[in-house]
CSV table of C-alpha atoms and ligand atoms in Angstrom, one decimal:
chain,number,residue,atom,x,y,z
A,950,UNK,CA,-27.4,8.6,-12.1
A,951,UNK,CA,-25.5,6.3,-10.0
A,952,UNK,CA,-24.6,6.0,-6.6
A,953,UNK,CA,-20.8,7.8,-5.5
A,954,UNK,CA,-18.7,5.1,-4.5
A,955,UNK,CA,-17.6,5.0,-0.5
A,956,UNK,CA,-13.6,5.0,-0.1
A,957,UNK,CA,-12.5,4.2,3.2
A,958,UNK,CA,-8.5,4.4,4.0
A,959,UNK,CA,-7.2,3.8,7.0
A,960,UNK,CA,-3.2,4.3,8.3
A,961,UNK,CA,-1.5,4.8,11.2
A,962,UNK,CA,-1.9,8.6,12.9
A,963,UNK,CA,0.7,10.2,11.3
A,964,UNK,CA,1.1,8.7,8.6
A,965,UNK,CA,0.1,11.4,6.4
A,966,UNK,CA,-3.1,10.6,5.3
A,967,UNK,CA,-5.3,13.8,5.6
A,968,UNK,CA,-2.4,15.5,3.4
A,969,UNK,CA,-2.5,12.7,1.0
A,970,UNK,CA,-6.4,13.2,0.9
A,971,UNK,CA,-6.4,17.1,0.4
A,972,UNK,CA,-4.6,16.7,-2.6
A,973,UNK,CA,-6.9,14.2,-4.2
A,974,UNK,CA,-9.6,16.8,-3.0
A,975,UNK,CA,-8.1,19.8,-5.0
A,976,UNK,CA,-7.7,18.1,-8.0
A,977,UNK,CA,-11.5,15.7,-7.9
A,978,UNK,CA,-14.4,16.9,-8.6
A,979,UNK,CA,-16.9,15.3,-7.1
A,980,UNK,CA,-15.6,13.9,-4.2
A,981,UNK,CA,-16.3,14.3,-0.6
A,982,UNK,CA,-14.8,14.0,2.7
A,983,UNK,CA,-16.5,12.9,5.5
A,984,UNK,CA,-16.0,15.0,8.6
A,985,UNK,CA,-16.0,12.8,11.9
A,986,UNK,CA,-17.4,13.3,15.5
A,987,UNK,CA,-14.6,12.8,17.9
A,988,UNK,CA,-14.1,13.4,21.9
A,989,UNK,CA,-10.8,14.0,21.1
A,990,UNK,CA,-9.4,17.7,22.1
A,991,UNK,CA,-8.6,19.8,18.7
A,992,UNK,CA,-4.9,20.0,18.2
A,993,UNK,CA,-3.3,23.0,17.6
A,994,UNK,CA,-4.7,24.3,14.2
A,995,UNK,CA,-7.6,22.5,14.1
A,996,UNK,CA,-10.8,24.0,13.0
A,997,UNK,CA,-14.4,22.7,14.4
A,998,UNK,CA,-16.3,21.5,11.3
A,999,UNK,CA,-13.5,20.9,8.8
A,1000,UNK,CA,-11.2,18.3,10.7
A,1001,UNK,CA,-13.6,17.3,12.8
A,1002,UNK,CA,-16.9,18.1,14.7
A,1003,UNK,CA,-15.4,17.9,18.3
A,1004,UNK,CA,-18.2,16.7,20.7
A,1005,UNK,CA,-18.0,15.7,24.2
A,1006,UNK,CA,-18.6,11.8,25.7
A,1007,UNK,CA,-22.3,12.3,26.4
A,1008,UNK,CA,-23.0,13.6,23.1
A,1009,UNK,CA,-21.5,11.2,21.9
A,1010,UNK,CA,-22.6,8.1,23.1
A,1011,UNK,CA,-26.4,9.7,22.8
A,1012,UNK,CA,-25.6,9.5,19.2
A,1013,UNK,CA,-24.3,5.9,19.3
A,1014,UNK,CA,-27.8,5.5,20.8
A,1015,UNK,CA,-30.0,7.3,17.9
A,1016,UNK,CA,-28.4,5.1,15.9
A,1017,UNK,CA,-26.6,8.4,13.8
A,1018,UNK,CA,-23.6,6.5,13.2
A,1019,UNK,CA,-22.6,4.6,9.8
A,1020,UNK,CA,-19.8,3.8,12.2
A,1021,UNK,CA,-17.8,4.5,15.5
A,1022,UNK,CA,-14.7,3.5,17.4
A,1023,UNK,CA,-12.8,3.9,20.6
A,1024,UNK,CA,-9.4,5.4,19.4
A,1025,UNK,CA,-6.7,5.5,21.8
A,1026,UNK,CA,-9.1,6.7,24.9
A,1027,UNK,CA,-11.9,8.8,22.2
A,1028,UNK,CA,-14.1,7.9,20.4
A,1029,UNK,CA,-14.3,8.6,17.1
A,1030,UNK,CA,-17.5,8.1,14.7
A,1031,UNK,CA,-18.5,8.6,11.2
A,1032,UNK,CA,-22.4,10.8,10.1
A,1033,UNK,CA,-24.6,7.8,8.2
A,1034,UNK,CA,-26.7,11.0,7.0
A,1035,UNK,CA,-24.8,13.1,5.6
A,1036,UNK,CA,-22.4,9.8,4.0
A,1037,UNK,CA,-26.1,8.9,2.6
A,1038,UNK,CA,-26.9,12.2,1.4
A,1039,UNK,CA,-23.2,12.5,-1.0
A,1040,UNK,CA,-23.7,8.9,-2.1
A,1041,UNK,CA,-27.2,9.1,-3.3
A,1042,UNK,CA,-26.3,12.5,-5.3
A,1043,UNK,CA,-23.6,10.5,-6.8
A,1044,UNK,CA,-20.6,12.1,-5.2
A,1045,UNK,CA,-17.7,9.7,-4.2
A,1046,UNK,CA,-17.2,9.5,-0.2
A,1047,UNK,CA,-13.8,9.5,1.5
A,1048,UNK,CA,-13.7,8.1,5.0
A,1049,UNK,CA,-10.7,8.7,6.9
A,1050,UNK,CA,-11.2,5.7,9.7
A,1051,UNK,CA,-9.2,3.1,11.7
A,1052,UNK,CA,-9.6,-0.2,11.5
A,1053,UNK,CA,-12.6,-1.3,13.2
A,1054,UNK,CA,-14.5,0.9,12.1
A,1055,UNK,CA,-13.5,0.4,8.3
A,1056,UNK,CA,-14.6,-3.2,9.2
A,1057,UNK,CA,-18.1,-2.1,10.5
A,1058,UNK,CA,-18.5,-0.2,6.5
A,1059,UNK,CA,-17.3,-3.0,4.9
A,1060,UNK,CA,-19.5,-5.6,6.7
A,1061,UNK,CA,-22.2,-3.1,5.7
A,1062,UNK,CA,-21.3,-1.6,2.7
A,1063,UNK,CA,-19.8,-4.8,0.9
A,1064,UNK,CA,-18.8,-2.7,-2.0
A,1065,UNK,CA,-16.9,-0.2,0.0
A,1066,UNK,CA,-13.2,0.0,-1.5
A,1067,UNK,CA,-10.7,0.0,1.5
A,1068,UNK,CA,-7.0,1.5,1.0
A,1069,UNK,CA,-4.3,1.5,3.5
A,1070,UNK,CA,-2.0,4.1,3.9
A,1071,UNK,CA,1.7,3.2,4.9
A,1072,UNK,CA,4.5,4.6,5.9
A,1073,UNK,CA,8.0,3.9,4.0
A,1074,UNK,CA,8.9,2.5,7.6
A,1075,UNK,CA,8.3,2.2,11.2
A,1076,UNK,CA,11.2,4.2,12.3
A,1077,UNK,CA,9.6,7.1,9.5
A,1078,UNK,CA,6.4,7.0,11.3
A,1079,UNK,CA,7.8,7.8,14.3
A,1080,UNK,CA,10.0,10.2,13.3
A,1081,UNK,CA,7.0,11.9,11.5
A,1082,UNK,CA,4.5,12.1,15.0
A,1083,UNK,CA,7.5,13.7,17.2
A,1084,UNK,CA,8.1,15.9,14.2
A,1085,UNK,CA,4.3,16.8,14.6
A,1086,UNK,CA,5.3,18.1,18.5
A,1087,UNK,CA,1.2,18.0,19.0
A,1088,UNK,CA,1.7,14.6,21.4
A,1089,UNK,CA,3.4,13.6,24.6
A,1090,UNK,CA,5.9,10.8,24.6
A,1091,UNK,CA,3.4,8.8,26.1
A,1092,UNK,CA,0.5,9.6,23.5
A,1093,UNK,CA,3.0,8.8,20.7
A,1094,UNK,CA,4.2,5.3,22.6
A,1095,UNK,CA,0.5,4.5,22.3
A,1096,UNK,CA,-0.4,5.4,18.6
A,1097,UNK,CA,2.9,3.8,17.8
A,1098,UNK,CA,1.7,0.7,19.5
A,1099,UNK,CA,-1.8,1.0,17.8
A,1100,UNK,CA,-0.1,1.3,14.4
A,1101,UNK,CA,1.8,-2.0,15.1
A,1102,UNK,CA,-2.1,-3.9,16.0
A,1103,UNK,CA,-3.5,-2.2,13.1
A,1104,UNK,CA,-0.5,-4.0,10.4
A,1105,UNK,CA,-2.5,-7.0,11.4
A,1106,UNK,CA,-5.7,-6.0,9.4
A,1107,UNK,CA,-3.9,-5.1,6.4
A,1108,UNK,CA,-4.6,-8.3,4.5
A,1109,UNK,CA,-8.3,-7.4,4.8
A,1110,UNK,CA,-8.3,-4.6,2.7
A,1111,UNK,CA,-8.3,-3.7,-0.9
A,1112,UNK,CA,-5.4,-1.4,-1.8
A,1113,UNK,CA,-2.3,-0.5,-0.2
A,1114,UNK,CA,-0.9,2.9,-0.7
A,1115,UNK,CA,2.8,3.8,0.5
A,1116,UNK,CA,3.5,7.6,1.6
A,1117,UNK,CA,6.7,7.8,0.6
A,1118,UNK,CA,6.2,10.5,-1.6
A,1119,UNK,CA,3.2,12.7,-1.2
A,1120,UNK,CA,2.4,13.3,-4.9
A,1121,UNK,CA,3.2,9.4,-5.7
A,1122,UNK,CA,0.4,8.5,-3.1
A,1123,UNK,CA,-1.8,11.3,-4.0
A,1124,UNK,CA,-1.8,10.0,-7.6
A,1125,UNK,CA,-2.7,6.3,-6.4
A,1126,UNK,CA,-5.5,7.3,-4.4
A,1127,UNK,CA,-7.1,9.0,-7.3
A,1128,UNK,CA,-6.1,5.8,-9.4
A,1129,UNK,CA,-8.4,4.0,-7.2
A,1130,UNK,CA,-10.9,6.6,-7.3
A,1131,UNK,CA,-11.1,7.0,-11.2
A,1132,UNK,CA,-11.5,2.9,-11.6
A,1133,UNK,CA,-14.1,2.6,-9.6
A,1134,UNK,CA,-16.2,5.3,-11.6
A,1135,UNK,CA,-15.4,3.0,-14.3
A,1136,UNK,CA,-16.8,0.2,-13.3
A,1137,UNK,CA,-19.7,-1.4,-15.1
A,1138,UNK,CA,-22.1,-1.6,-12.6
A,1139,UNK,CA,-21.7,2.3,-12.5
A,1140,UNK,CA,-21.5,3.4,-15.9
A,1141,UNK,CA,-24.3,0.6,-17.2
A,1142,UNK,CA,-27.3,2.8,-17.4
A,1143,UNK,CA,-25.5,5.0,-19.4
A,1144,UNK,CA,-24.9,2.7,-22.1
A,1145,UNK,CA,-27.8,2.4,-24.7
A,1146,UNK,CA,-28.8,-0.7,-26.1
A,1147,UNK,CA,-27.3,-2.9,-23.3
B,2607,5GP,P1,-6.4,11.4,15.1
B,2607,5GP,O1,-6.6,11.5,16.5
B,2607,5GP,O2,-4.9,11.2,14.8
B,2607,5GP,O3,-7.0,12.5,14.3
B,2607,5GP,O4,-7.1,10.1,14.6
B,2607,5GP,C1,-6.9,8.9,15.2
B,2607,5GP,C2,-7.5,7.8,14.4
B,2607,5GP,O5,-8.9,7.9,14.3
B,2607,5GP,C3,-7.0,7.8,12.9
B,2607,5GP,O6,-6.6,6.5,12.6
B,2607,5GP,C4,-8.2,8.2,12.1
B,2607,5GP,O7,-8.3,7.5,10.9
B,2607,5GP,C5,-9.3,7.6,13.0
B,2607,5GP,N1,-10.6,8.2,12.8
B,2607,5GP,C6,-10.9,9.5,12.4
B,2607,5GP,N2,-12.2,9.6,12.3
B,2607,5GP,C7,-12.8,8.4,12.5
B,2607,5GP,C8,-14.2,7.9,12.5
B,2607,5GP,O8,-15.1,8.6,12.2
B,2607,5GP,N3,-14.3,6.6,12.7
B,2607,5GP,C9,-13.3,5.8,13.0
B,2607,5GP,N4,-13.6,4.5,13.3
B,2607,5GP,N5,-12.0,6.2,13.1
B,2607,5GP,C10,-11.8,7.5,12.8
């Protein structure tokens, strides 16, 4: 059997991209989503251990020190970090990994995981994104000034990665995501071994 295939997309907050991923995980069988360690507080809704484990800075940064991270990041005051155990465990059983991550730290898995594939998400516009995190009403001005401003920093890295998605429609974008998910089964290096006489 071969190894799942890690897919890391990155996107502004509010951009979308945990609905755009939920859909791909209704419909894919065999595909995981990594839950990330965060200091952030939970927003309204949000359940510990299915958006995120929720841990608090010296928990954290113990973590950071046991070396439990595949990779971590300082998000607009929190950190946020991703499990290298439990990414290791899906990968090796041959289940695909989805990474929901900003940009450094989908820098840190591609400089270690070279044949990570790396989507980013976009908005249909700036002027949408914003609209889309006051429409959210879960962030003060001030919060939303910043991930506005982070979004802006983050356009830079764009060039680095391997697909761009655009979330103008949610079942458009669903159906590219699992586009990219679909080719890379198909790829030689992963279907080889099954192939007799080769
Ligand atoms: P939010 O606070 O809106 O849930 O997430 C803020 C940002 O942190 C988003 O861009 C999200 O992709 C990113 N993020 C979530 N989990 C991780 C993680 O484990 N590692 C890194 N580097 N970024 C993450």
């Amino acid at each position: 059997m071969s190894q799942g295939s890690l897919i890391v997309i990155s996107g502004a907050s509010g951009v979308g991209k945990s609905t755009v991923i939920a859909k791909v995980l209704e419909s894919c069988a065999d595909v995981y989503f990594s839950v990330s360690c965060t200091t952030r507080p939970p927003r309204a809704g949000e359940v510990d251990g299915v958006n995120y484990h929720f841990i608090n800075r010296v928990e954290f940064e113990e973590r950071i020190q046991r070396g439990e991270f595949l990779e971590y990041a300082q998000y607009v005051g929190n950190y946020y970090g991703t499990s290298r155990k439990i990414v290791e465990e899906q990968l090796d059983r041959g289940i695909d990994v989805i990474l929901d991550i900003e940009v450094q730290g989908a820098a840190q898995v591609k400089d270690n995981w070279p044949e990570a594939r790396t989507i980013f998400i976009v908005p249909p516009s700036f002027e949408e994104l914003a609209h889309r995190l006051r429409a959210r009403k879960t962030d003060s001005e001030e919060k939303i000034a910043g991930r506005l401003q982070r979004a802006r920093e983050e356009y830079r890295e764009i060039p680095r990665y391997d697909y761009i998605v655009i979330n103008d429609e949610l079942e458009k974008a669903a159906e590219e995501l699992r586009a990219v998910l679909i080719a890379e089964r198909c790829r030689t290096i992963k279907r080889i071994a099954l192939i007799e006489g080769v």
